[in-house]
């Protein structure tokens, strides 16, 4: 069973150097574990530190200027689509709930995923 994702869940990108805390901005009325519940539309992430993807124009330019030596540049995630797949049967303010198995694609080639969420599913016997 997938865990729900809430505000401040830690996300990672394979091309980033640091994790980023997910801000929930799609809604502020539904809470899980005392924190706003994320939906698949919470795709505006802060920086992952430095980006090393050559699909990122700033990284490609800096690498070319360094004669082919990979030169990471500041990360600015380019996420234009919602998280997928989410939980289509659980709606939060009309949007599918975001769970920890969902992925988010960056236009620069990274597949962003949830590394840790403060909300946990508790199973009872």
mmCIF file of C-alpha atoms in Angstrom:
data_model
loop_
_atom_site.group_PDB
_atom_site.id
_atom_site.type_symbol
_atom_site.label_atom_id
_atom_site.label_comp_id
_atom_site.label_asym_id
_atom_site.label_seq_id
_atom_site.Cartn_x
_atom_site.Cartn_y
_atom_site.Cartn_z
ATOM 1 C CA UNK A 1 0.000 0.000 0.000
ATOM 2 C CA UNK A 2 1.320 3.425 -0.929
ATOM 3 C CA UNK A 3 1.882 6.144 1.654
ATOM 4 C CA UNK A 4 0.247 9.556 1.163
ATOM 5 C CA UNK A 5 2.586 12.463 0.483
ATOM 6 C CA UNK A 6 2.239 15.638 2.537
ATOM 7 C CA UNK A 7 3.864 19.056 2.776
ATOM 8 C CA UNK A 8 7.656 18.896 3.363
ATOM 9 C CA UNK A 9 8.069 15.377 1.929
ATOM 10 C CA UNK A 10 11.650 14.977 0.709
ATOM 11 C CA UNK A 11 12.081 14.453 -3.040
ATOM 12 C CA UNK A 12 15.163 13.527 -5.045
ATOM 13 C CA UNK A 13 16.316 13.898 -8.638
ATOM 14 C CA UNK A 14 19.080 11.662 -10.027
ATOM 15 C CA UNK A 15 20.810 14.712 -11.544
ATOM 16 C CA UNK A 16 20.560 16.891 -8.426
ATOM 17 C CA UNK A 17 23.061 17.089 -5.586
ATOM 18 C CA UNK A 18 20.582 17.616 -2.731
ATOM 19 C CA UNK A 19 17.019 16.592 -1.834
ATOM 20 C CA UNK A 20 14.201 19.145 -1.970
ATOM 21 C CA UNK A 21 11.194 19.586 0.323
ATOM 22 C CA UNK A 22 7.878 19.390 -1.533
ATOM 23 C CA UNK A 23 5.687 22.469 -1.010
ATOM 24 C CA UNK A 24 1.945 21.772 -1.111
ATOM 25 C CA UNK A 25 0.330 24.670 -2.949
ATOM 26 C CA UNK A 26 -2.548 22.940 -4.782
ATOM 27 C CA UNK A 27 -4.836 23.009 -1.724
ATOM 28 C CA UNK A 28 -4.770 23.961 1.958
ATOM 29 C CA UNK A 29 -7.954 22.432 3.386
ATOM 30 C CA UNK A 30 -7.267 18.671 3.582
ATOM 31 C CA UNK A 31 -4.645 17.579 6.098
ATOM 32 C CA UNK A 32 -3.000 14.214 6.779
ATOM 33 C CA UNK A 33 -0.949 13.758 9.940
ATOM 34 C CA UNK A 34 -1.483 17.463 10.648
ATOM 35 C CA UNK A 35 0.073 18.611 7.344
ATOM 36 C CA UNK A 36 -1.504 19.658 4.029
ATOM 37 C CA UNK A 37 -2.078 16.657 1.757
ATOM 38 C CA UNK A 38 -0.279 16.780 -1.602
ATOM 39 C CA UNK A 39 -2.026 16.195 -4.918
ATOM 40 C CA UNK A 40 -0.589 15.307 -8.318
ATOM 41 C CA UNK A 41 -0.691 19.029 -9.149
ATOM 42 C CA UNK A 42 1.973 19.890 -6.545
ATOM 43 C CA UNK A 43 4.705 19.880 -9.171
ATOM 44 C CA UNK A 44 6.439 23.197 -8.416
ATOM 45 C CA UNK A 45 9.592 22.074 -6.639
ATOM 46 C CA UNK A 46 12.476 24.144 -5.305
ATOM 47 C CA UNK A 47 16.042 23.487 -6.380
ATOM 48 C CA UNK A 48 17.853 20.174 -5.996
ATOM 49 C CA UNK A 49 21.140 22.022 -5.504
ATOM 50 C CA UNK A 50 23.335 21.615 -8.568
ATOM 51 C CA UNK A 51 22.186 19.905 -11.796
ATOM 52 C CA UNK A 52 24.465 17.592 -13.777
ATOM 53 C CA UNK A 53 22.118 16.764 -16.683
ATOM 54 C CA UNK A 54 23.546 17.632 -20.080
ATOM 55 C CA UNK A 55 19.969 18.149 -21.272
ATOM 56 C CA UNK A 56 19.944 21.276 -19.075
ATOM 57 C CA UNK A 57 21.103 24.127 -21.356
ATOM 58 C CA UNK A 58 23.145 25.825 -18.623
ATOM 59 C CA UNK A 59 24.981 22.587 -17.804
ATOM 60 C CA UNK A 60 25.617 21.888 -21.502
ATOM 61 C CA UNK A 61 26.934 25.416 -22.031
ATOM 62 C CA UNK A 62 29.209 25.321 -18.983
ATOM 63 C CA UNK A 63 30.473 21.851 -19.946
ATOM 64 C CA UNK A 64 31.248 23.040 -23.481
ATOM 65 C CA UNK A 65 33.088 26.068 -22.068
ATOM 66 C CA UNK A 66 35.129 23.700 -19.876
ATOM 67 C CA UNK A 67 36.199 21.729 -22.968
ATOM 68 C CA UNK A 68 33.934 18.772 -22.250
ATOM 69 C CA UNK A 69 34.477 18.477 -18.503
ATOM 70 C CA UNK A 70 31.058 18.024 -16.889
ATOM 71 C CA UNK A 71 30.281 21.254 -15.059
ATOM 72 C CA UNK A 72 27.174 21.172 -12.852
ATOM 73 C CA UNK A 73 25.098 24.334 -12.684
ATOM 74 C CA UNK A 74 22.316 25.500 -10.330
ATOM 75 C CA UNK A 75 19.188 23.361 -10.596
ATOM 76 C CA UNK A 76 15.918 24.946 -11.690
ATOM 77 C CA UNK A 77 13.425 22.064 -12.075
ATOM 78 C CA UNK A 78 11.379 22.244 -15.286
ATOM 79 C CA UNK A 79 8.307 20.214 -14.380
ATOM 80 C CA UNK A 80 5.385 20.935 -16.678
ATOM 81 C CA UNK A 81 3.227 17.829 -16.159
ATOM 82 C CA UNK A 82 1.598 16.532 -12.975
ATOM 83 C CA UNK A 83 2.958 13.635 -10.933
ATOM 84 C CA UNK A 84 1.959 10.201 -12.256
ATOM 85 C CA UNK A 85 0.081 8.069 -11.525
ATOM 86 C CA UNK A 86 -1.062 9.347 -8.116
ATOM 87 C CA UNK A 87 -4.132 7.729 -6.552
ATOM 88 C CA UNK A 88 -6.953 8.297 -9.070
ATOM 89 C CA UNK A 89 -9.605 6.820 -6.757
ATOM 90 C CA UNK A 90 -8.786 9.194 -3.868
ATOM 91 C CA UNK A 91 -9.541 12.836 -4.637
ATOM 92 C CA UNK A 92 -8.326 15.793 -2.596
ATOM 93 C CA UNK A 93 -10.233 18.943 -3.514
ATOM 94 C CA UNK A 94 -11.058 17.360 -6.874
ATOM 95 C CA UNK A 95 -7.475 16.327 -7.667
ATOM 96 C CA UNK A 96 -5.928 12.849 -7.298
ATOM 97 C CA UNK A 97 -3.991 12.309 -4.078
ATOM 98 C CA UNK A 98 -0.201 12.096 -4.422
ATOM 99 C CA UNK A 99 1.350 8.893 -3.073
ATOM 100 C CA UNK A 100 4.998 7.975 -2.550
ATOM 101 C CA UNK A 101 5.187 5.679 -5.593
ATOM 102 C CA UNK A 102 4.383 8.489 -8.046
ATOM 103 C CA UNK A 103 7.066 9.993 -10.309
ATOM 104 C CA UNK A 104 7.521 13.471 -11.777
ATOM 105 C CA UNK A 105 9.459 14.091 -14.990
ATOM 106 C CA UNK A 106 11.769 17.071 -15.402
ATOM 107 C CA UNK A 107 12.160 18.454 -18.930
ATOM 108 C CA UNK A 108 15.925 18.093 -18.455
ATOM 109 C CA UNK A 109 15.701 14.302 -18.149
ATOM 110 C CA UNK A 110 15.445 13.678 -14.426
ATOM 111 C CA UNK A 111 12.753 11.472 -12.922
ATOM 112 C CA UNK A 112 11.874 12.988 -9.555
ATOM 113 C CA UNK A 113 10.603 10.700 -6.826
ATOM 114 C CA UNK A 114 9.558 10.912 -3.202
ATOM 115 C CA UNK A 115 12.348 9.708 -0.915
ATOM 116 C CA UNK A 116 10.611 10.262 2.430
ATOM 117 C CA UNK A 117 7.182 11.453 3.483
ATOM 118 C CA UNK A 118 6.217 12.390 7.040
ATOM 119 C CA UNK A 119 2.825 10.659 6.548
ATOM 120 C CA UNK A 120 2.865 6.908 6.968
ATOM 121 C CA UNK A 121 0.260 4.241 6.324
ATOM 122 C CA UNK A 122 -0.458 2.224 9.453
ATOM 123 C CA UNK A 123 -1.630 -1.345 8.921
ATOM 124 C CA UNK A 124 -3.560 -3.088 11.657
ATOM 125 C CA UNK A 125 -3.769 -6.846 12.095
#
